[in-house]
């Protein structure tokens, strides 16, 4: 059986744009009738409260960047593998001088100065008091509280911009978007797993009920020989105060990878006040899973845990992480993230901006992977959904979305997205959007994953496991490519879809949700497991090794 997430694209909160407003040249830019369900207004904000406002500026040539991305990422094209430099990417993205002066003039007229947040200057930050924000944006910033979590969200239901900024500003945050807190995509079983014979490092006879690195090596032909290339770095991201515990990793490696040095460890990078404290009670199941199934599978690949703190909310964290990677001279070649949002929680403007940042990373030669989510076709909407929901950022077309399987019953076939949609006929018509980006792209094991958590053997499940596992496969391929003097794989999707035969097609299972059985896995690409699970041997050949 297989379980994962469905497709559908960008079902966003309806926005009213460019309506003439009562106040002269100001136009309502984004507006919503009410806060989402579960957010209650708890009063006006104090006038002197400071808001860290982010602005997205129109990029000079995103279509050019997108074209270049596909040129360097599609096998057979002349430029394949010739990834762009940081400067070349910024050339496409840097806002025009008209845009920069329109925005700076407007801010200056209110006595404000912005600071660039992204290397190309397409995202800016400016601190304003609630009083200033209400006045310059025709807004009414209010203190909203998320009733389930008690978290505070300072938002306005509407804001306006002067006509002089038409076409120059793409989004502002925080304004009308109310994303719920980031969801991590793992489920930790509430019991410790027994130690015993089936925990043996190399015994693969129990892989049907307990997945270990040895099982993955056996199922996917993943090599155990250590990687050799120091420039080939793999990044594991951590959000929502999930901390990766070094002692748990050490015990995991001693148990499941005794062939690796016990000192095998990750480095730590922090963003927005992130940290990685090491007391046992602070170990996070998601972060532990993520480092254990990268360091434990991508043997010898230098791995960095990037801990992202919370500035305003995690949306800022996602933005700042993308911009930090874009600003790096020598970024990691692979980045795996097991956190995400319901796509409906993201306004189109902000989703587009983040997605553009992932396209920039892909153009630089970075593979960006996201877990596709664990709620079947519900997509983080909660179980009472009527239409299927996508998860974000996994639904962004420039990232690779990884779904999960339970057990393993490989059965090969070579077809792709369109036949699946045709095969659905009228089933689920209206519940999903058949014209958008389909996902997930690929899958790997995501059930009964054996980890060490707070000093004990435990088991976990979810697409959260699948993304680091697939990222490890990519990192090992990159190690071989770099050793052979070749470019890393970069943005994976065109290469993946050009090589469907390199996957173990998963043909049974489904992803229930919204009072339906969800989509069913079948021969070829399906919205449950994408192309299937990896076969390292065949991917190696597909990579030209
Ligand atoms: C805004 O204020 C925060 C402190 O709340 C500070 O860390 C940040 O640097 C300021 N940003 C700008 C653009 O001034
Ligand atoms: C926002 O509302 C919550 C709940 O009523 C309250 O705890 C919090 O102090 C308020 N924040 C501000 C800045 O007024
Ligand atoms: C492998 O594990 C199974 C049960 O989990 C056990 O019966 C078998 O003896 C083990 N094989 C080896 C070679 O350890
Ligand atoms: C892992 O690396 C950190 C430094 O990044 C070091 O402080 C720690 O002792 C190392 N842990 C182990 C178990 O080697
Ligand atoms: C489906 O997605 C496309 C973009 O891919 C969008 O233009 C269209 O409006 C969407 N349709 C619905 C019904 O949401
Ligand atoms: C993976 O590919 C190799 C080489 O073609 C093949 O020998 C092996 O059986 C495949 N593994 C699976 C699980 O299909």
Coordinates of C-alpha atoms and ligand atoms in Angstrom, one line a residue:
X1 CA 0.0 0.0 0.0
X2 CA 1.1 3.5 -0.5
X3 CA 0.1 6.8 1.0
X4 CA 0.9 10.3 0.0
X5 CA -0.6 13.5 -1.1
X6 CA -2.6 14.5 -4.1
X7 CA -2.5 17.3 -6.5
X8 CA -4.5 20.4 -7.3
X9 CA -3.0 23.8 -7.6
X10 CA -3.2 27.2 -5.9
X11 CA -6.7 27.3 -4.7
X12 CA -6.1 30.6 -3.0
X13 CA -8.2 33.0 -0.9
X14 CA -10.1 35.2 -3.3
X15 CA -8.5 38.6 -3.4
X16 CA -10.0 41.8 -4.6
X17 CA -7.4 43.9 -6.6
X18 CA -7.2 47.3 -8.0
X19 CA -10.6 48.4 -6.8
X20 CA -10.9 52.2 -6.8
X21 CA -10.9 53.3 -3.1
X22 CA -12.4 56.3 -1.5
X23 CA -9.0 57.9 -0.7
X24 CA -7.9 59.6 -3.8
X25 CA -5.2 57.6 -5.6
X26 CA -5.0 54.7 -3.1
X27 CA -6.2 51.4 -4.5
X28 CA -7.2 48.4 -2.4
X29 CA -4.4 45.9 -3.1
X30 CA -5.6 42.8 -1.2
X31 CA -8.7 42.3 0.8
X32 CA -10.6 39.6 2.5
X33 CA -14.1 39.6 4.1
X34 CA -13.1 38.0 7.4
X35 CA -10.3 36.1 9.1
X36 CA -10.1 32.4 8.4
X37 CA -12.0 30.0 10.6
X38 CA -10.2 29.6 14.0
X39 CA -8.8 33.1 14.1
X40 CA -10.6 35.4 16.5
X41 CA -10.1 39.2 16.7
X42 CA -8.9 40.1 20.1
X43 CA -8.7 43.9 19.8
X44 CA -6.9 46.7 18.0
X45 CA -3.1 46.7 18.2
X46 CA -1.4 49.4 20.2
X47 CA -0.4 52.3 17.9
X48 CA 3.3 52.0 18.8
X49 CA 3.7 48.3 18.2
X50 CA 6.4 47.7 15.5
X51 CA 5.6 45.5 12.6
X52 CA 8.4 43.9 10.6
X53 CA 6.9 44.5 7.1
X54 CA 8.2 42.6 4.1
X55 CA 7.7 43.8 0.5
X56 CA 8.1 41.8 -2.7
X57 CA 9.2 43.9 -5.7
X58 CA 8.4 43.0 -9.3
X59 CA 11.4 41.0 -10.7
X60 CA 12.8 42.3 -14.0
X61 CA 12.7 39.0 -15.9
X62 CA 11.3 35.9 -14.2
X63 CA 10.3 34.3 -17.5
X64 CA 14.0 34.5 -18.5
X65 CA 15.1 32.9 -15.3
X66 CA 12.5 30.1 -15.7
X67 CA 13.6 29.5 -19.3
X68 CA 17.2 29.3 -18.2
X69 CA 16.2 27.0 -15.3
X70 CA 14.7 24.5 -17.8
X71 CA 17.7 24.8 -20.2
X72 CA 20.2 23.8 -17.5
X73 CA 17.9 21.1 -15.9
X74 CA 16.5 19.3 -19.0
X75 CA 18.7 16.4 -20.2
X76 CA 19.6 16.7 -23.9
X77 CA 19.5 20.5 -23.9
X78 CA 22.7 22.3 -25.0
X79 CA 23.1 24.0 -21.6
X80 CA 22.2 20.9 -19.5
X81 CA 24.2 21.0 -16.2
X82 CA 25.7 24.5 -16.9
X83 CA 24.1 26.0 -13.8
X84 CA 23.9 29.8 -13.4
X85 CA 26.2 31.8 -11.2
X86 CA 24.8 33.8 -8.3
X87 CA 25.3 37.0 -10.4
X88 CA 23.6 35.5 -13.5
X89 CA 20.5 34.6 -11.4
X90 CA 20.4 38.1 -9.9
X91 CA 20.6 39.7 -13.3
X92 CA 17.2 38.1 -14.1
X93 CA 15.6 38.8 -10.7
X94 CA 16.8 42.3 -9.8
X95 CA 13.9 44.8 -10.0
X96 CA 14.1 47.4 -12.6
X97 CA 15.4 50.9 -11.7
X98 CA 11.8 52.2 -12.1
X99 CA 10.5 49.7 -9.6
X100 CA 13.3 50.4 -7.1
X101 CA 12.8 54.2 -7.3
X102 CA 8.9 54.0 -7.2
X103 CA 9.1 51.9 -4.0
X104 CA 11.9 53.9 -2.4
X105 CA 10.3 57.2 -3.2
X106 CA 7.0 56.1 -1.7
X107 CA 8.8 54.9 1.5
X108 CA 10.9 58.0 1.7
X109 CA 7.7 60.2 1.4
X110 CA 6.7 58.6 4.7
X111 CA 10.1 58.9 6.3
X112 CA 10.9 55.2 5.9
X113 CA 13.9 53.3 4.6
X114 CA 13.9 49.7 3.5
X115 CA 16.6 47.1 3.9
X116 CA 17.1 44.4 1.2
X117 CA 16.3 40.9 2.3
X118 CA 17.3 39.0 -0.8
X119 CA 20.6 39.3 -2.7
X120 CA 18.9 40.6 -5.8
X121 CA 16.9 43.2 -3.8
X122 CA 13.5 41.9 -4.9
X123 CA 12.4 41.5 -1.3
X124 CA 12.7 44.4 1.2
X125 CA 12.1 44.8 4.9
X126 CA 10.9 47.9 6.7
X127 CA 9.9 48.4 10.3
X128 CA 6.8 50.4 10.8
X129 CA 4.6 51.1 13.8
X130 CA 1.0 50.0 13.7
X131 CA 0.0 53.7 13.5
X132 CA 2.3 54.3 10.4
X133 CA 1.1 51.0 8.7
X134 CA -2.5 51.8 9.2
X135 CA -2.0 55.3 7.8
X136 CA 0.2 54.6 4.7
X137 CA -1.6 51.3 3.8
X138 CA -5.2 52.4 4.6
X139 CA -5.1 49.4 6.9
X140 CA -6.5 48.4 10.2
X141 CA -4.0 46.2 11.9
X142 CA -5.8 44.0 14.5
X143 CA -4.7 41.5 17.1
X144 CA -6.0 38.1 16.0
X145 CA -5.6 34.9 18.0
X146 CA -5.5 31.4 16.6
X147 CA -8.1 29.7 18.9
X148 CA -6.4 26.2 18.8
X149 CA -2.8 27.3 19.4
X150 CA -3.3 30.6 21.2
X151 CA -0.8 32.1 18.7
X152 CA -1.1 35.8 18.0
X153 CA -1.3 37.1 14.4
X154 CA -1.2 40.8 13.7
X155 CA -3.1 41.2 10.4
X156 CA -5.4 43.6 8.5
X157 CA -8.3 42.4 6.5
X158 CA -7.5 44.9 3.7
X159 CA -4.7 47.2 2.6
X160 CA -4.2 49.7 -0.2
X161 CA -1.3 51.0 -2.2
X162 CA -0.9 54.3 -4.2
X163 CA -1.4 54.0 -7.9
X164 CA 2.3 54.9 -8.3
X165 CA 3.2 51.4 -7.1
X166 CA 1.0 49.6 -9.7
X167 CA 3.0 46.8 -11.2
X168 CA 6.0 47.4 -8.8
X169 CA 4.9 45.7 -5.6
X170 CA 3.9 42.0 -5.6
X171 CA 3.2 41.3 -2.0
X172 CA 3.4 42.6 1.6
X173 CA 3.6 40.4 4.6
X174 CA 2.1 40.4 7.3
X175 CA -1.1 41.8 5.8
X176 CA -4.1 39.7 4.8
X177 CA -2.5 36.2 4.8
X178 CA -3.2 34.0 7.8
X179 CA -1.2 30.8 7.3
X180 CA -1.7 28.4 10.1
X181 CA 1.5 27.4 11.9
X182 CA 3.9 25.2 9.9
X183 CA 2.8 21.6 9.9
X184 CA 5.5 19.0 10.2
X185 CA 4.8 15.9 8.3
X186 CA 5.8 13.1 10.7
X187 CA 3.8 11.0 13.0
X188 CA 5.7 9.4 15.9
X189 CA 4.2 6.2 17.1
X190 CA 3.3 6.6 20.8
X191 CA 5.3 3.6 21.8
X192 CA 8.9 2.7 21.9
X193 CA 10.0 0.0 19.5
X194 CA 11.3 -3.2 21.0
X195 CA 14.9 -3.9 20.6
X196 CA 15.6 -7.3 19.2
X197 CA 16.9 -9.4 16.4
X198 CA 15.0 -7.3 13.8
X199 CA 17.0 -4.3 14.9
X200 CA 20.2 -5.8 13.7
X201 CA 22.0 -3.5 11.4
X202 CA 22.2 -5.7 8.4
X203 CA 19.2 -8.1 8.8
X204 CA 16.8 -7.1 6.0
X205 CA 14.4 -10.0 6.6
X206 CA 12.1 -7.7 8.6
X207 CA 12.0 -4.7 6.3
X208 CA 8.3 -5.3 5.7
X209 CA 7.6 -4.3 9.3
X210 CA 10.6 -2.1 10.2
X211 CA 12.5 0.2 7.9
X212 CA 16.2 0.8 8.6
X213 CA 19.0 2.2 6.5
X214 CA 20.0 -1.4 5.6
X215 CA 16.4 -1.9 4.3
X216 CA 16.7 1.2 2.2
X217 CA 20.0 0.1 0.8
X218 CA 18.5 -3.2 -0.1
X219 CA 15.2 -1.9 -1.5
X220 CA 16.7 0.9 -3.5
X221 CA 20.2 -0.5 -4.3
X222 CA 21.7 2.5 -2.3
X223 CA 25.5 2.1 -1.9
X224 CA 27.0 2.0 1.6
X225 CA 30.4 3.2 0.6
X226 CA 31.2 6.6 2.0
X227 CA 31.0 9.7 -0.2
X228 CA 34.2 11.5 -0.9
X229 CA 33.5 15.0 -2.1
X230 CA 33.7 17.8 0.5
X231 CA 31.9 20.4 -1.7
X232 CA 28.8 18.2 -2.0
X233 CA 26.8 19.4 1.0
X234 CA 23.3 18.2 2.0
X235 CA 21.1 20.6 4.0
X236 CA 18.4 19.5 6.4
X237 CA 16.1 22.3 7.5
X238 CA 14.5 22.6 10.9
X239 CA 11.4 24.7 11.9
X240 CA 9.0 25.1 14.8
X241 CA 11.6 24.5 17.5
X242 CA 12.5 21.1 16.3
X243 CA 16.1 20.4 17.4
X244 CA 18.4 17.6 16.0
X245 CA 20.0 15.7 18.9
X246 CA 23.6 14.6 18.5
X247 CA 23.5 11.8 21.1
X248 CA 20.4 10.4 19.4
X249 CA 22.2 10.4 16.1
X250 CA 25.3 8.7 17.6
X251 CA 23.1 5.9 19.1
X252 CA 21.2 5.6 15.8
X253 CA 24.5 5.2 13.8
X254 CA 25.9 2.7 16.3
X255 CA 22.7 0.7 16.0
X256 CA 22.0 0.9 12.3
X257 CA 25.2 2.0 10.7
X258 CA 28.0 0.4 12.7
X259 CA 30.1 0.5 9.5
X260 CA 30.2 4.3 9.7
X261 CA 32.6 6.2 12.1
X262 CA 30.8 6.9 15.4
X263 CA 31.9 10.5 15.1
X264 CA 29.8 11.1 12.0
X265 CA 28.0 14.3 12.8
X266 CA 26.2 17.3 11.2
X267 CA 27.2 20.9 11.4
X268 CA 24.7 23.6 12.5
X269 CA 23.7 26.8 10.8
X270 CA 21.1 29.2 12.3
X271 CA 18.8 31.7 10.8
X272 CA 16.4 34.2 12.5
X273 CA 17.6 33.3 16.0
X274 CA 17.3 29.5 15.4
X275 CA 19.3 27.3 17.7
X276 CA 20.0 23.6 18.4
X277 CA 20.1 22.9 22.1
X278 CA 21.1 19.4 23.1
X279 CA 19.3 18.4 26.3
X280 CA 17.5 15.1 25.7
X281 CA 14.1 16.6 26.4
X282 CA 14.6 19.2 23.6
X283 CA 15.2 16.6 20.9
X284 CA 12.6 16.8 18.2
X285 CA 11.2 13.7 16.6
X286 CA 11.1 15.4 13.2
X287 CA 14.6 16.8 13.4
X288 CA 16.0 13.5 14.8
X289 CA 14.3 11.6 11.9
X290 CA 15.6 14.1 9.3
X291 CA 19.3 14.0 10.4
X292 CA 19.2 10.2 11.0
X293 CA 17.9 9.5 7.6
X294 CA 20.3 11.8 5.9
X295 CA 23.6 11.0 7.8
X296 CA 22.5 7.4 8.1
X297 CA 21.7 6.9 4.4
X298 CA 23.9 9.5 2.5
X299 CA 27.0 7.8 3.9
X300 CA 29.8 10.3 4.3
X301 CA 28.0 13.3 2.7
X302 CA 28.7 16.5 4.7
X303 CA 25.4 17.5 6.2
X304 CA 24.3 20.8 7.7
X305 CA 21.3 21.2 9.9
X306 CA 19.8 24.6 9.3
X307 CA 17.7 25.7 12.3
X308 CA 15.3 28.5 11.4
X309 CA 13.9 30.6 14.3
X310 CA 10.6 32.4 14.3
X311 CA 10.7 36.2 13.5
X312 CA 7.1 37.1 12.8
X313 CA 5.8 33.7 11.8
X314 CA 7.3 30.7 10.0
X315 CA 6.3 32.3 6.6
X316 CA 9.2 34.7 7.3
X317 CA 11.3 31.6 8.1
X318 CA 10.6 30.0 4.8
X319 CA 11.4 33.3 3.0
X320 CA 14.6 34.0 4.9
X321 CA 15.8 30.4 4.4
X322 CA 15.3 30.7 0.7
X323 CA 17.0 34.0 0.5
X324 CA 19.9 32.8 2.7
X325 CA 20.5 29.9 0.3
X326 CA 20.2 32.3 -2.6
X327 CA 22.8 34.6 -1.0
X328 CA 25.3 31.7 -0.4
X329 CA 28.4 31.7 -2.6
X330 CA 28.8 27.9 -2.2
X331 CA 25.3 26.7 -1.3
X332 CA 24.5 23.0 -0.4
X333 CA 23.6 20.9 -3.5
X334 CA 20.5 19.4 -1.9
X335 CA 18.0 20.8 0.6
X336 CA 15.3 18.7 2.2
X337 CA 12.4 20.2 4.1
X338 CA 9.7 18.1 6.0
X339 CA 7.5 21.0 6.9
X340 CA 4.8 22.8 5.0
X341 CA 1.4 24.5 4.8
X342 CA -2.0 23.9 3.3
X343 CA -1.8 25.7 0.0
X344 CA -5.1 27.5 0.7
X345 CA -3.4 29.3 3.6
X346 CA -1.0 31.0 1.2
X347 CA -2.1 34.0 -0.9
X348 CA -1.1 33.5 -4.6
X349 CA 1.2 36.6 -4.4
X350 CA 3.3 35.2 -1.6
X351 CA 3.3 31.7 -2.9
X352 CA 4.5 33.0 -6.3
X353 CA 7.4 34.9 -4.6
X354 CA 8.5 31.9 -2.6
X355 CA 8.2 29.6 -5.6
X356 CA 10.3 32.1 -7.6
X357 CA 13.0 31.8 -5.0
X358 CA 13.1 28.0 -5.3
X359 CA 13.4 28.5 -9.1
X360 CA 16.5 30.6 -8.4
X361 CA 18.0 27.9 -6.3
X362 CA 17.3 25.3 -9.0
X363 CA 19.0 27.5 -11.6
X364 CA 22.1 27.6 -9.3
X365 CA 22.2 23.8 -9.3
X366 CA 20.5 23.1 -6.0
X367 CA 17.9 20.3 -5.7
X368 CA 15.1 21.5 -3.4
X369 CA 13.0 18.7 -2.0
X370 CA 9.8 18.9 0.2
X371 CA 7.8 16.2 1.9
X372 CA 4.4 16.2 0.2
X373 CA 2.3 15.9 3.4
X374 CA 0.5 13.2 5.3
X375 CA -3.2 14.0 5.1
X376 CA -3.9 12.4 1.8
X377 CA -6.0 14.5 -0.5
X378 CA -7.0 16.8 2.4
X379 CA -3.7 18.5 2.2
X380 CA -3.5 20.0 5.7
X381 CA -7.1 21.4 5.5
X382 CA -8.3 19.2 8.4
X383 CA -10.5 16.2 7.8
X384 CA -13.8 18.0 7.0
X385 CA -12.7 19.2 3.6
X386 CA -15.0 19.0 0.6
X387 CA -12.5 19.8 -2.1
X388 CA -9.0 18.3 -2.2
X389 CA -6.3 20.6 -1.0
X390 CA -2.6 20.8 -2.0
X391 CA 0.3 21.4 0.3
X392 CA 2.7 24.2 -0.1
X393 CA 5.7 24.6 -0.9
X394 CA 5.6 21.0 -2.2
X395 CA 3.1 22.1 -4.9
X396 CA 5.5 24.7 -6.3
X397 CA 6.5 23.5 -9.8
X398 CA 10.3 24.2 -9.2
X399 CA 10.7 21.8 -6.3
X400 CA 10.6 18.0 -6.0
X401 CA 7.7 16.7 -3.9
X402 CA 8.3 13.4 -2.2
X403 CA 5.4 11.1 -1.2
X404 CA 5.5 8.1 1.1
X405 CA 4.9 4.4 0.6
X406 CA 4.0 1.7 3.1
X407 CA 5.8 -1.6 2.6
X408 CA 7.3 -2.2 -0.9
X409 CA 6.0 -4.0 -3.9
X410 CA 7.8 -2.7 -6.9
X411 CA 6.1 -3.2 -10.2
X412 CA 7.4 -1.3 -13.1
X413 CA 5.6 0.6 -15.9
X414 CA 6.4 3.7 -17.9
X415 CA 3.7 6.3 -18.2
X416 CA 3.2 9.8 -16.9
X417 CA 0.7 12.4 -15.7
X418 CA -1.8 12.8 -18.5
X419 CA -2.9 9.1 -18.7
X420 CA -3.7 9.2 -15.0
X421 CA -6.0 12.2 -15.4
X422 CA -7.6 10.6 -18.5
X423 CA -8.1 7.4 -16.5
X424 CA -10.0 9.2 -13.7
X425 CA -12.8 10.2 -16.1
X426 CA -15.4 12.2 -14.1
X427 CA -14.4 10.8 -10.8
X428 CA -13.6 13.7 -8.4
X429 CA -14.4 16.4 -11.1
X430 CA -14.5 19.7 -9.3
X431 CA -12.6 18.5 -6.3
X432 CA -9.2 19.1 -7.9
X433 CA -7.7 21.3 -10.5
X434 CA -6.5 19.2 -13.4
X435 CA -4.6 22.0 -15.2
X436 CA -2.0 22.7 -12.5
X437 CA 1.2 21.1 -11.4
X438 CA 0.7 17.5 -10.4
X439 CA 2.5 16.0 -7.4
X440 CA 4.1 14.2 -5.7
X441 CA 7.0 13.6 -8.1
X442 CA 8.6 10.6 -6.5
X443 CA 8.2 8.5 -3.3
X444 CA 10.2 6.5 -0.8
X445 CA 9.4 4.5 2.3
X446 CA 7.4 6.4 5.0
X447 CA 6.1 3.7 7.4
X448 CA 7.6 2.0 10.4
X449 CA 10.8 4.1 10.1
X450 CA 13.1 3.1 12.9
X451 CA 14.8 6.1 14.7
X452 CA 16.4 6.9 18.0
X453 CA 14.4 9.5 19.9
X454 CA 15.4 10.9 23.3
X455 CA 17.8 8.0 23.9
X456 CA 15.4 5.2 22.9
X457 CA 14.6 3.2 19.8
X458 CA 11.3 4.4 18.3
X459 CA 9.4 4.2 15.1
X460 CA 7.9 7.0 13.1
X461 CA 6.0 7.5 9.8
X462 CA 5.2 10.1 7.2
X463 CA 6.4 11.8 4.1
X464 CA 8.8 13.5 6.6
X465 CA 10.9 10.4 6.3
X466 CA 10.6 10.1 2.6
X467 CA 12.0 13.5 1.7
X468 CA 15.3 13.0 3.6
X469 CA 15.6 9.5 2.2
X470 CA 15.2 10.7 -1.4
X471 CA 17.5 13.7 -0.7
X472 CA 20.1 11.2 0.4
X473 CA 19.9 9.3 -2.9
X474 CA 20.3 12.5 -4.8
X475 CA 23.3 13.5 -2.6
X476 CA 25.0 10.2 -3.2
X477 CA 24.5 10.6 -7.0
X478 CA 25.9 14.2 -6.7
X479 CA 29.0 12.8 -4.9
X480 CA 29.7 10.5 -7.8
X481 CA 29.0 13.3 -10.4
X482 CA 31.3 15.8 -8.6
X483 CA 34.0 13.1 -8.3
X484 CA 33.7 12.5 -12.1
X485 CA 34.1 16.3 -12.7
X486 CA 30.5 16.7 -13.6
X487 CA 27.8 19.1 -12.4
X488 CA 25.4 18.1 -9.6
X489 CA 21.8 17.2 -10.6
X490 CA 20.2 20.6 -9.6
X491 CA 16.5 21.0 -10.2
X492 CA 15.5 17.4 -10.5
X493 CA 12.0 17.2 -12.1
X494 CA 12.9 17.4 -15.9
X495 CA 15.5 14.7 -15.3
X496 CA 13.2 12.5 -13.2
X497 CA 10.4 12.6 -15.8
X498 CA 12.9 11.9 -18.5
X499 CA 13.8 8.7 -16.7
X500 CA 10.6 7.1 -15.4
X501 CA 12.2 3.6 -15.9
X502 CA 14.7 4.3 -13.1
X503 CA 11.9 4.0 -10.5
X504 CA 10.1 1.1 -8.9
X505 CA 6.6 1.9 -9.9
X506 CA 4.1 1.6 -7.0
X507 CA 0.8 0.3 -8.2
X508 CA -1.3 -0.3 -5.1
X509 CA -2.6 2.0 -2.3
X510 CA -4.3 5.3 -2.1
X511 CA -4.4 8.6 -0.2
X512 CA -7.8 8.9 1.4
X513 CA -9.3 12.2 2.6
X514 CA -12.3 14.6 2.3
X515 CA -14.7 11.7 2.8
X516 CA -13.3 9.9 -0.3
X517 CA -10.7 7.1 -0.9
X518 CA -8.5 9.7 -2.5
X519 CA -6.5 8.9 -5.6
X520 CA -5.4 5.3 -6.3
X521 CA -1.8 4.3 -7.2
X522 CA -1.6 2.6 -10.5
X523 CA 0.9 1.8 -13.3
X524 CA 2.9 4.8 -14.3
X525 CA 2.8 8.2 -12.6
X526 CA 0.1 8.6 -10.0
X527 CA -0.8 11.4 -7.5
X528 CA -0.1 9.0 -4.6
X529 CA 3.6 8.0 -5.3
X530 CA 4.5 10.0 -8.3
X531 CA 7.0 8.0 -10.5
X532 CA 7.6 5.6 -7.7
X533 CA 10.6 4.8 -5.4
X534 CA 14.2 5.1 -6.5
X535 CA 16.4 2.4 -8.0
X536 CA 19.9 3.8 -7.4
X537 CA 21.6 1.6 -9.9
X538 CA 19.3 2.8 -12.7
X539 CA 19.4 6.5 -11.5
X540 CA 23.2 6.2 -11.7
X541 CA 23.0 5.2 -15.3
X542 CA 20.4 7.9 -15.9
X543 CA 22.8 10.5 -14.4
X544 CA 25.4 9.4 -17.0
X545 CA 27.6 7.7 -14.5
Ligands
LIG1 C1 13.4 45.7 12.5 O1 13.4 45.5 13.9 C2 14.0 44.3 14.3 C3 13.8 44.1 15.8 O2 12.4 44.0 16.0 C4 15.4 44.2 13.9 O3 16.0 43.0 14.2 C5 15.5 44.4 12.4 O4 16.9 44.5 12.0 C6 14.8 45.6 11.9 N1 14.7 45.6 10.5 C7 14.9 46.7 9.7 C8 14.8 46.5 8.3 O5 15.1 47.8 10.2
LIG2 C1 -3.3 40.0 21.6 O1 -4.3 39.3 22.2 C2 -3.9 38.2 23.0 C3 -5.2 37.5 23.5 O2 -6.2 38.3 23.9 C4 -3.2 38.8 24.2 O3 -2.7 37.8 25.0 C5 -2.0 39.6 23.7 O4 -1.3 40.3 24.7 C6 -2.5 40.7 22.7 N1 -1.3 41.3 22.1 C7 -1.1 42.6 22.0 C8 0.2 43.1 21.4 O5 -1.9 43.4 22.4
LIG3 C1 16.7 -11.7 11.1 O1 15.5 -11.3 11.9 C2 14.6 -12.3 12.0 C3 13.4 -11.8 12.8 O2 13.3 -10.5 12.9 C4 15.2 -13.5 12.7 O3 14.2 -14.6 12.8 C5 16.4 -14.0 12.0 O4 17.1 -15.0 12.7 C6 17.4 -12.9 11.7 N1 18.5 -13.3 10.9 C7 19.8 -13.1 11.2 C8 20.8 -13.6 10.2 O5 20.1 -12.4 12.2
LIG4 C1 28.8 17.1 16.8 O1 29.4 18.4 16.4 C2 29.3 19.4 17.3 C3 29.8 20.7 16.7 O2 29.0 21.0 15.5 C4 30.1 19.1 18.5 O3 29.9 20.1 19.5 C5 29.5 17.7 19.1 O4 30.4 17.3 20.2 C6 29.6 16.7 18.0 N1 28.9 15.5 18.6 C7 29.3 14.3 18.5 C8 28.5 13.2 19.1 O5 30.4 14.0 18.0
LIG5 C1 -6.7 25.9 -12.0 O1 -5.3 26.3 -12.0 C2 -5.0 27.2 -13.0 C3 -3.5 27.5 -12.9 O2 -2.7 26.4 -13.1 C4 -5.8 28.5 -12.8 O3 -5.5 29.4 -13.8 C5 -7.3 28.2 -12.7 O4 -8.0 29.3 -12.4 C6 -7.5 27.1 -11.7 N1 -8.9 26.7 -11.8 C7 -9.7 26.7 -10.7 C8 -11.1 26.2 -10.9 O5 -9.3 26.9 -9.6
LIG6 C1 17.4 -2.0 -9.8 O1 18.0 -2.0 -11.1 C2 19.0 -3.0 -11.2 C3 19.7 -2.8 -12.5 O2 18.8 -2.7 -13.6 C4 18.3 -4.4 -11.1 O3 19.2 -5.4 -11.2 C5 17.5 -4.4 -9.8 O4 16.8 -5.6 -9.8 C6 16.6 -3.3 -9.6 N1 16.0 -3.3 -8.3 C7 14.7 -3.4 -8.1 C8 14.3 -3.4 -6.7 O5 13.9 -3.4 -9.0

